[in-house]
Coordinates of C-alpha atoms in Angstrom, one line a residue:
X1 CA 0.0 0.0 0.0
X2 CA 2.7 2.2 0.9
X3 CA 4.4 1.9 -2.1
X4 CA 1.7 2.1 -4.3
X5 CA 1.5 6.0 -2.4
X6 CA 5.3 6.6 -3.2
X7 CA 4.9 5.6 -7.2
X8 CA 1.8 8.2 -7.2
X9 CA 3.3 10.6 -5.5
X10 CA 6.8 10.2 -7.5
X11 CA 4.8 10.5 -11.0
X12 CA 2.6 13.5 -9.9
X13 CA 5.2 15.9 -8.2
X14 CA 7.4 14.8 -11.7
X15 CA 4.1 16.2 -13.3
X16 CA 3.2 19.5 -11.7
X17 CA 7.0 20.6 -11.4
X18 CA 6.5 21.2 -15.1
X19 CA 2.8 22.5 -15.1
X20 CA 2.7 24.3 -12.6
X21 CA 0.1 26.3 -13.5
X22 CA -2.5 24.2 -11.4
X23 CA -2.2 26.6 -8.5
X24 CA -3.1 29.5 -10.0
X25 CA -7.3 30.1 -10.9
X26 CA -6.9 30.7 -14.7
X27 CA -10.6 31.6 -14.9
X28 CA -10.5 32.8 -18.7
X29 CA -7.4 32.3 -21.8
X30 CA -5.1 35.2 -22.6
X31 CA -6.5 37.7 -25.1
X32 CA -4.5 37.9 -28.6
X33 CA -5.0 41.7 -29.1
X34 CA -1.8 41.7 -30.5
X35 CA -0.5 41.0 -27.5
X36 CA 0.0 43.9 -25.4
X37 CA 2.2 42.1 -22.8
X38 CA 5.1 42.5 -25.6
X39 CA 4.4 46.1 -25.5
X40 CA 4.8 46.1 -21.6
X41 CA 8.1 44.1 -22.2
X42 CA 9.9 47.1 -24.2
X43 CA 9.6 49.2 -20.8
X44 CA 12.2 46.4 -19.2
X45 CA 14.9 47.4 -21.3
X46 CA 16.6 44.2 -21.9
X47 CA 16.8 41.5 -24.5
X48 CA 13.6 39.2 -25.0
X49 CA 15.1 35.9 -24.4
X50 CA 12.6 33.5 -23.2
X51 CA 8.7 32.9 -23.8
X52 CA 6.4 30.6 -22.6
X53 CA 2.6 29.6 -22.9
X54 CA 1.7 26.9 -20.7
X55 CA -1.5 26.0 -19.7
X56 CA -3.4 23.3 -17.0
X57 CA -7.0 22.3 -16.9
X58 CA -8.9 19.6 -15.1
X59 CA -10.5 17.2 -17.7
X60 CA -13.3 15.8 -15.3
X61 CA -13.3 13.4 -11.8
X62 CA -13.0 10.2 -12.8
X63 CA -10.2 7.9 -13.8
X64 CA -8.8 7.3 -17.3
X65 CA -7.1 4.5 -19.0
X66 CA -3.5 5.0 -21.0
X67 CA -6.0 3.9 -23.9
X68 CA -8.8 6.3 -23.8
X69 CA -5.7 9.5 -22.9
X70 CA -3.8 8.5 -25.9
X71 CA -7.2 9.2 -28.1
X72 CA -7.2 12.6 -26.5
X73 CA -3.5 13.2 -27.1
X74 CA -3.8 11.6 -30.6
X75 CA -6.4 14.1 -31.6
X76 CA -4.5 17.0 -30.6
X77 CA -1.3 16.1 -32.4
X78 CA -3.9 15.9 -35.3
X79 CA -5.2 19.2 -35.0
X80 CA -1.8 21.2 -34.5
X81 CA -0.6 19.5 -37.0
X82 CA 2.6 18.5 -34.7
X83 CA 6.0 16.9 -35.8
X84 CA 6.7 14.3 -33.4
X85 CA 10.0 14.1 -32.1
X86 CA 9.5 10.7 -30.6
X87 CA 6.7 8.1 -29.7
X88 CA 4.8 9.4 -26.6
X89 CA 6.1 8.7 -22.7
X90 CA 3.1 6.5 -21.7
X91 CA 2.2 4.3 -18.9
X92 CA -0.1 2.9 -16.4
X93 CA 1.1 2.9 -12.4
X94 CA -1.7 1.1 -10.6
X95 CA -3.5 4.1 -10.1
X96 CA -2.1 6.5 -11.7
X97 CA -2.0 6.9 -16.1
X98 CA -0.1 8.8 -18.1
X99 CA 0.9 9.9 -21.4
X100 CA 3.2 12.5 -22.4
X101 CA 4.6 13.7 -26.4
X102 CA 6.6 16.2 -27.7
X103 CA 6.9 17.4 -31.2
X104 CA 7.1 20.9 -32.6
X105 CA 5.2 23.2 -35.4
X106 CA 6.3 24.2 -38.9
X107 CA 7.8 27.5 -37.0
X108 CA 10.1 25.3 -35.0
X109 CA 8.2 26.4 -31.7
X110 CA 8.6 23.5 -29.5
X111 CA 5.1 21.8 -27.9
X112 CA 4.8 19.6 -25.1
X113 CA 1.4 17.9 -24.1
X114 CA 0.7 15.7 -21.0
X115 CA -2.3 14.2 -19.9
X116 CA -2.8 12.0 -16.3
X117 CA -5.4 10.5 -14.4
X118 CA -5.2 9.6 -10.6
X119 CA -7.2 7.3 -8.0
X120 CA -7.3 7.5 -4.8
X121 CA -8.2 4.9 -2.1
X122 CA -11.2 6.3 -1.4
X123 CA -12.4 5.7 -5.2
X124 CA -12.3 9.3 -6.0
X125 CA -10.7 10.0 -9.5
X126 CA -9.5 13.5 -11.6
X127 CA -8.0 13.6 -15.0
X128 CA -5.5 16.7 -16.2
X129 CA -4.2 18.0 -19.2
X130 CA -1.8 20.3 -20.1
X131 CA 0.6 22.2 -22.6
X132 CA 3.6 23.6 -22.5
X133 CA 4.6 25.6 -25.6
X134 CA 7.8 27.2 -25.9
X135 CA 8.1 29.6 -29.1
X136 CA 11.4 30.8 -30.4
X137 CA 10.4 34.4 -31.3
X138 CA 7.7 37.3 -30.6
X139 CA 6.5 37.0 -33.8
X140 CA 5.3 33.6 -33.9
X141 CA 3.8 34.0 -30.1
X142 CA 0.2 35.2 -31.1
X143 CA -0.2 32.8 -34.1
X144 CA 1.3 30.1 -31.4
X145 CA -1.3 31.3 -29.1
X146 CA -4.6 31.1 -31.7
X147 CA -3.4 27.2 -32.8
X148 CA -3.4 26.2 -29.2
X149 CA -6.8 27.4 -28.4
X150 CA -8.3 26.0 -31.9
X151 CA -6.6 22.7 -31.6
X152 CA -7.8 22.6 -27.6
X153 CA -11.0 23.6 -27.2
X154 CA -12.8 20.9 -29.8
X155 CA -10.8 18.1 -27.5
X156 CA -11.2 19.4 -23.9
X157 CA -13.1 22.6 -23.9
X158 CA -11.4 26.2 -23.6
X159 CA -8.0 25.7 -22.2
X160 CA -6.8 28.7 -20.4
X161 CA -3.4 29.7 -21.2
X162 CA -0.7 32.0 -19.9
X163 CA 2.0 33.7 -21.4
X164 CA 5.5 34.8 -19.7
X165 CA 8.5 36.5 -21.2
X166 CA 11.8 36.4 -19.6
X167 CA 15.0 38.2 -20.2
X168 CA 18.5 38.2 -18.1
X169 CA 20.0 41.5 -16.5
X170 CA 23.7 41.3 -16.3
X171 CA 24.8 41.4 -12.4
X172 CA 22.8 42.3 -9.8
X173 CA 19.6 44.3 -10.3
X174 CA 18.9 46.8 -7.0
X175 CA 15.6 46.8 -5.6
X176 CA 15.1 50.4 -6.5
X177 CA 16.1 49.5 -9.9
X178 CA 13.5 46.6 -10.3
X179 CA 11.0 48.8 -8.8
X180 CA 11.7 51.5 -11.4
X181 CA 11.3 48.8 -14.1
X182 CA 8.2 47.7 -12.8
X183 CA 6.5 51.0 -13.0
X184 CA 7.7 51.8 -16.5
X185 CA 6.1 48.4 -17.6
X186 CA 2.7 48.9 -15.7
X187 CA 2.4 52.6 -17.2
X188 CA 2.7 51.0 -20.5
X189 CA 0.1 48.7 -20.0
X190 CA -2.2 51.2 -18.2
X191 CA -1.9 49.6 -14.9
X192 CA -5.0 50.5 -12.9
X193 CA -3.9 49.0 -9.5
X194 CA -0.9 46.5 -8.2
X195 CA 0.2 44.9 -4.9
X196 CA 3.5 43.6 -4.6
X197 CA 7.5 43.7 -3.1
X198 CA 11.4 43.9 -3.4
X199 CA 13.5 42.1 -1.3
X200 CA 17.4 42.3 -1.6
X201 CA 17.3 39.6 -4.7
X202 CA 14.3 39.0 -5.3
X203 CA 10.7 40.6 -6.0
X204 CA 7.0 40.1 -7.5
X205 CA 4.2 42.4 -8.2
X206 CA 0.8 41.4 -9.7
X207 CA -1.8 44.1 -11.4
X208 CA -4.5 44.3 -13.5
X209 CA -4.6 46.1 -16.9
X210 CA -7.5 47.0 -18.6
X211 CA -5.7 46.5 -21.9
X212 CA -4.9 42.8 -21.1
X213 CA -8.0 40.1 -21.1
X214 CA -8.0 37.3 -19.1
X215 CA -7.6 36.9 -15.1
X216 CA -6.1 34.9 -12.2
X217 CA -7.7 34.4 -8.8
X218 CA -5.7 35.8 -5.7
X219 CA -6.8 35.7 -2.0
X220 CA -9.2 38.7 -2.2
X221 CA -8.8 40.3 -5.8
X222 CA -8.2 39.0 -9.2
X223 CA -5.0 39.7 -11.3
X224 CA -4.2 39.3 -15.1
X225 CA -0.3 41.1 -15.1
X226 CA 3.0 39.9 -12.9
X227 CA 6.2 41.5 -12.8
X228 CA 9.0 39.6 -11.1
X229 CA 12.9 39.5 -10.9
X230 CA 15.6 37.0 -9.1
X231 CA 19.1 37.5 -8.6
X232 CA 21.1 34.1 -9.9
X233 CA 24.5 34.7 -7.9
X234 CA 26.0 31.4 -9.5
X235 CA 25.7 33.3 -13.0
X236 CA 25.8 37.0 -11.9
X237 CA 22.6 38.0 -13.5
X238 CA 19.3 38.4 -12.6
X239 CA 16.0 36.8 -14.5
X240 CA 13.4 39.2 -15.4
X241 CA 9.6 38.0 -16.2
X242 CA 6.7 38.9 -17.2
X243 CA 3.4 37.4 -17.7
X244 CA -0.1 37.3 -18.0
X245 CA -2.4 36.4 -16.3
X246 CA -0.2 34.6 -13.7
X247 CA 4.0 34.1 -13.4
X248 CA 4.4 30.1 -12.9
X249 CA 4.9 28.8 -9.8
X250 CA 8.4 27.5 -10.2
X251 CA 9.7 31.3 -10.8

């Protein structure tokens, strides 16, 4: 019995330490709109190295076969029209399913879908599913961005989806600095109100634009911008980010 705990437990924290969007309310998709989050990102000042949509949704509460996910995931590579890379990570652990594939568009962006069901002893059941697309420039992210939501929401309904960018700040970035950074991006996007702090190497804020659709849940309020930076001392630099309607956990 005890085992059959670890091996659910092993599989599922391997799970949501990449989709880790599961702990944030993603109550509606981002918008397209062009994207305003890209014009928010010019206010930072650096290099637009890293973008990510990711996205997590609860299929329904009961328990699904390897089989009757693959169909799911099957359908979807279908729809995207996605270049495998290789046969899909797949397999049933007593109570626990799971299928996993990787491939990429024509535009090179890089996709990653994953879909698992659990059981527990007390013969409850819930099935997730969720994407992780990863592409390579900020023109391809609003085109990226429509394909996932037409190839999603005829398999599992609307999936919502969050975008971050992410760029490096050589050395250390001050908290005055970061804070001064922070305001030029929320002017550009029209921040109407924010909460948020700076520590000595590290800081987050969270907002909500009217130019931005979409929204997170917070204790008390709902969000759909984050601003956050963290010193890396190992590299001397410190990761900037920006995303709507929620940063990842993992930053």
């Amino acid at each position: 019995m005890f085992q059959r705990f670890l091996r659910k437990m092993l599989f599922s924290l391997c799970f949501l330490f990449l989709f880790t969007m599961r702990y944030v309310d993603l109550t509606f998709s981002v918008a397209l709109n062009d994207l305003p989050l890209l014009i928010g990102w010019e206010g930072v000042g650096v290099p637009l190295v890293e973008i990510e949509i990711e996205g997590w949704k609860k299929l329904n509460s009961e328990y699904m076969e390897t089989t009757d996910l693959a169909k799911i995931v099957a359908n979807l590579e279908k729809r995207l029209k996605l270049k495998t890379l290789a046969p899909p990570l797949q397999g049933d652990e007593l109570d626990f399913s799971y299928i996993t594939l990787e491939g990429c568009l024509e535009e090179q962006v890089q996709v990653v879908i994953t879909l698992q069901s659990i059981r527990n002893d007390t013969d409850g059941a819930e099935t997730y599913c969720g994407v992780i697309a990863l592409p390579n420039s900020a023109e391809t992210l609003a085109e990226t961005v429509l394909r996932l939501e037409r190839a999603f929401t005829p398999e599992v309904g609307e999936m919502p989806l969050a975008v971050m960018l992410g760029g490096v700040w050589p050395g250390r970035l001050s908290a005055g600095e970061a804070d001064q950074l922070m305001k030029s991006v929320f002017h550009r996007l029209q921040v109407t109100d924010s909460i948020g702090t700076a520590d000595f190497d590290h800081g987050r804020w969270s907002a909500w634009s009217n130019l931005i659709g979409g929204k997170a849940q917070r204790p008390g309020c709902h969000i759909n911008l984050e601003f956050a930076y963290r010193y890396e001392p190992s590299a001397d630099q410190t990761r900037i980010a920006l995303a709507t309607p929620a940063l990842p956990g993992y930053f």
